Amino acid sequence: TQLLEQSPQFLSIQEGENLTVYCNSSSVFSSLQWYRQEPGEGPVLLVTVVTGGEVKKLKRLTFQFGDARKDSSLHITAAQPGDTGLYLCAGDDYKLSFGAGTTVTVRA
Amino acid sequence: DAGVIQSPRHEVTEMGQEVTLRCKPISGHNSLFWYRQTMMRGLELLIYFNNNVPIDDSGMPEDRFSAKMPNASFSTLKIQPSEPRDSAVYFCASSLLLLAGGQETQYFGPGTRLLVL
């Protein structure tokens, strides 16, 4: 049973479009992390959000942590082919619990 | 820094054989994690070590799986005997835990892709 539910499971968009990936849980986490994984490689940490309501920006990526620290979203503005990959959220409750991931494909 | 090193990168074996996966964490890191990734179950934590001591092995699927960390620079994950359902990508990750309950960055290796026939 996944503690963290990610949606959608797959997302395919055209270069220049925006996209949002969601990560929801019934559990409260002390922090939540977002990773990106490319084929044949391990996940790479993008950001950690800690405070309820926190918003962090990483260039064209915007991460938000829900007020209750149970959910989070990742928004990508003007997506580029280099944004293609598997996006994973992970809740930190002394150990990381990962969602199933969202596979994002950005077509040139 | 070379990052987390895993070997082999690919392993194909027959059911019943012993499989040993190896990991060299980033120098100076004090925590090491073994994960398994499959399409069906996603990324699952199998076991993690802190200062070479196993802290939580509740994710280890069954007695066929065992992990060791004899020193700060080396860890193994062994499957004996292996079964087709063990086919997956196995990741090792390491981190530097400064404070209990603190946020840490885990650095993942490239993974070992295991296929058990």
Coordinates of C-alpha atoms in Angstrom, one line a residue:
Chain A
T1 CA 0.0 0.0 0.0
Q2 CA 1.4 3.4 -1.1
L3 CA 1.4 6.0 1.7
L4 CA 1.8 8.6 -1.0
E5 CA -0.5 8.7 -4.1
Q6 CA 0.8 10.6 -7.1
S7 CA -1.3 11.8 -10.0
P8 CA -1.4 11.6 -12.9
Q9 CA 0.5 8.4 -13.5
F10 CA 1.6 9.5 -17.0
L11 CA 1.7 12.9 -18.6
S12 CA 2.7 13.8 -22.1
I13 CA 2.7 17.4 -23.3
Q14 CA 4.2 19.6 -26.0
E15 CA 7.2 21.8 -25.4
G16 CA 6.2 25.1 -24.0
E17 CA 3.1 23.9 -22.1
N18 CA 2.6 23.9 -18.4
L19 CA 2.0 20.9 -16.2
T20 CA 1.2 20.0 -12.6
V21 CA 1.9 16.8 -10.7
Y22 CA 0.2 16.0 -7.4
C23 CA 1.3 14.1 -4.4
N24 CA -1.3 13.3 -1.7
S25 CA -1.3 11.4 1.5
S26 CA -3.5 10.7 4.6
S27 CA -0.4 10.9 6.7
V28 CA 1.4 14.0 8.0
F29 CA 5.1 14.2 7.2
S30 CA 7.8 16.3 8.8
S31 CA 9.0 17.1 5.3
L32 CA 8.5 16.1 1.7
Q33 CA 11.0 15.7 -1.0
W34 CA 10.7 15.7 -4.8
Y35 CA 13.0 13.7 -7.0
R36 CA 13.5 13.3 -10.7
Q37 CA 14.7 10.1 -12.2
E38 CA 16.0 9.6 -15.7
P39 CA 16.1 6.3 -17.5
G40 CA 19.0 4.1 -16.3
E41 CA 19.9 6.4 -13.4
G42 CA 19.0 6.8 -9.8
P43 CA 16.6 9.5 -8.5
V44 CA 18.1 12.9 -7.9
L45 CA 16.7 15.3 -5.3
L46 CA 15.1 18.4 -6.6
V47 CA 13.8 20.0 -3.4
T48 CA 12.8 19.5 0.2
V49 CA 9.7 21.3 1.6
V50 CA 9.3 21.5 5.4
T51 CA 6.8 24.1 6.4
G52 CA 3.1 23.8 5.8
G53 CA 2.1 26.2 3.0
E54 CA 5.7 26.6 1.9
V55 CA 6.4 27.4 -1.8
K56 CA 9.8 26.9 -3.3
K57 CA 10.9 27.8 -6.8
L58 CA 13.7 26.2 -8.8
K59 CA 13.9 28.0 -12.1
R60 CA 10.7 26.9 -14.0
L61 CA 9.7 24.4 -11.3
T62 CA 7.4 25.5 -8.4
F63 CA 6.9 23.2 -5.4
Q64 CA 4.1 23.7 -2.9
F65 CA 3.6 21.9 0.5
G66 CA 0.0 21.8 1.7
D67 CA -0.9 23.6 4.9
A68 CA -1.6 20.3 6.7
R69 CA 1.7 18.9 5.4
K70 CA -0.1 16.0 3.8
D71 CA 0.1 16.9 0.2
S72 CA 2.3 18.6 -2.3
S73 CA 2.4 19.7 -5.9
L74 CA 5.0 20.3 -8.5
H75 CA 4.3 22.8 -11.3
I76 CA 6.5 23.2 -14.4
T77 CA 6.1 26.3 -16.5
A78 CA 7.0 26.2 -20.2
A79 CA 8.1 22.6 -20.1
Q80 CA 11.2 21.6 -22.1
P81 CA 12.3 18.2 -23.4
G82 CA 15.0 18.2 -20.7
D83 CA 12.2 18.0 -18.1
T84 CA 11.3 14.5 -19.3
G85 CA 11.6 11.9 -16.6
L86 CA 10.0 10.2 -13.7
Y87 CA 9.0 12.6 -10.9
L88 CA 8.8 11.0 -7.4
C89 CA 7.6 12.5 -4.2
A90 CA 8.8 11.1 -0.9
G91 CA 7.5 11.7 2.6
D92 CA 10.0 11.9 5.4
D93 CA 8.8 10.1 8.6
Y94 CA 12.3 9.2 9.9
K95 CA 12.6 7.2 6.7
L96 CA 11.5 8.0 3.2
S97 CA 8.3 6.6 1.7
F98 CA 8.1 7.1 -2.0
G99 CA 5.0 7.6 -4.2
A100 CA 4.7 5.5 -7.4
G101 CA 5.8 8.4 -9.5
T102 CA 4.6 10.4 -12.5
T103 CA 6.2 9.8 -15.9
V104 CA 6.5 13.1 -17.7
T105 CA 7.2 13.2 -21.4
V106 CA 7.8 16.6 -23.1
R107 CA 7.6 16.4 -26.9
A108 CA 9.8 18.8 -28.9
Chain B
D1 CA 33.4 13.0 -5.7
A2 CA 32.6 9.8 -7.6
G3 CA 29.2 9.5 -6.1
V4 CA 27.6 6.3 -5.0
I5 CA 29.1 3.4 -6.8
Q6 CA 27.2 0.1 -7.4
S7 CA 28.2 -3.1 -9.1
P8 CA 27.4 -4.9 -11.1
R9 CA 25.2 -2.6 -13.3
H10 CA 23.4 -5.5 -14.8
E11 CA 23.0 -9.1 -13.5
V12 CA 21.3 -12.0 -15.2
T13 CA 21.0 -15.2 -13.3
E14 CA 19.0 -18.3 -13.0
M15 CA 16.5 -19.1 -10.4
G16 CA 18.1 -20.6 -7.3
Q17 CA 21.4 -18.9 -7.8
E18 CA 23.0 -16.6 -5.2
V19 CA 23.2 -13.0 -6.2
T20 CA 25.4 -10.4 -4.5
L21 CA 25.0 -6.7 -5.1
R22 CA 27.7 -4.2 -4.0
C23 CA 27.7 -0.6 -3.0
K24 CA 30.3 2.0 -2.2
P25 CA 28.7 5.0 -0.5
I26 CA 30.0 8.6 -0.8
S27 CA 33.0 9.1 1.4
G28 CA 32.1 10.7 4.7
H29 CA 28.4 9.7 4.6
N30 CA 27.1 7.9 7.7
S31 CA 23.9 6.4 6.4
L32 CA 23.3 3.9 3.7
F33 CA 20.1 2.7 2.2
W34 CA 19.1 -0.2 -0.1
Y35 CA 16.0 0.2 -2.3
R36 CA 14.2 -1.9 -4.8
Q37 CA 12.3 -0.5 -7.7
T38 CA 9.7 -2.3 -9.8
M39 CA 6.9 -1.1 -12.0
M40 CA 4.3 -2.7 -9.8
R41 CA 5.5 -1.6 -6.4
G42 CA 7.6 1.5 -7.2
L43 CA 10.6 2.4 -5.0
E44 CA 10.7 0.5 -1.8
L45 CA 13.1 0.8 1.1
L46 CA 14.6 -2.6 2.0
I47 CA 17.0 -1.7 4.8
Y48 CA 19.1 1.2 6.1
F49 CA 22.3 1.4 8.1
N50 CA 23.5 4.3 10.2
N51 CA 27.2 4.2 11.2
N52 CA 27.4 0.6 9.7
V53 CA 24.6 -0.7 12.0
P54 CA 21.3 -1.9 10.6
I55 CA 18.6 0.4 11.9
D56 CA 15.5 -0.8 10.1
D57 CA 15.2 -3.9 8.0
S58 CA 11.4 -4.1 8.0
G59 CA 11.4 -3.7 4.3
M60 CA 13.4 -6.8 3.6
P61 CA 11.0 -9.1 1.8
E62 CA 12.0 -12.4 3.4
D63 CA 14.8 -14.5 4.8
R64 CA 16.3 -15.0 1.3
F65 CA 17.5 -11.4 1.5
S66 CA 20.4 -10.2 3.7
A67 CA 22.5 -7.1 3.9
K68 CA 25.8 -6.3 5.5
M69 CA 27.9 -3.3 6.0
P70 CA 31.3 -4.4 7.3
N71 CA 32.8 -0.9 7.1
A72 CA 31.9 2.7 6.3
S73 CA 32.8 2.3 2.6
F74 CA 31.2 -0.9 1.6
S75 CA 27.9 -2.7 1.7
T76 CA 26.4 -5.8 0.1
L77 CA 22.9 -7.0 -0.5
K78 CA 22.6 -10.8 -1.0
I79 CA 19.7 -12.8 -2.3
Q80 CA 20.0 -16.6 -1.8
P81 CA 18.3 -18.4 -3.4
S82 CA 17.1 -15.9 -6.1
E83 CA 13.6 -16.2 -7.6
P84 CA 12.1 -14.6 -10.8
R85 CA 10.0 -12.2 -8.7
D86 CA 13.2 -10.7 -7.3
S87 CA 13.8 -9.2 -10.8
A88 CA 14.0 -5.4 -10.3
V89 CA 16.4 -2.5 -10.2
Y90 CA 18.2 -2.3 -6.8
F91 CA 19.4 1.1 -5.7
C92 CA 21.9 2.0 -3.0
A93 CA 21.8 5.5 -1.6
S94 CA 23.9 7.3 1.0
S95 CA 23.5 10.4 3.1
L96 CA 25.1 12.4 5.9
L97 CA 22.7 12.4 8.9
L98 CA 23.7 15.3 11.1
L99 CA 20.7 15.4 13.5
A100 CA 18.2 12.7 14.5
G101 CA 15.0 13.7 12.7
G102 CA 16.8 16.2 10.5
Q103 CA 16.3 16.5 6.8
E104 CA 19.0 14.9 4.8
T105 CA 19.8 14.5 1.1
Q106 CA 20.0 11.0 -0.1
Y107 CA 22.4 10.4 -3.1
F108 CA 21.4 7.5 -5.2
G109 CA 23.7 5.2 -7.2
P110 CA 22.9 4.2 -10.8
G111 CA 21.3 1.0 -9.7
T112 CA 21.8 -2.7 -10.5
R113 CA 19.3 -4.1 -12.9
L114 CA 18.7 -7.7 -11.9
L115 CA 16.9 -10.3 -14.0
V116 CA 16.3 -13.8 -12.5
L117 CA 15.3 -16.3 -15.2

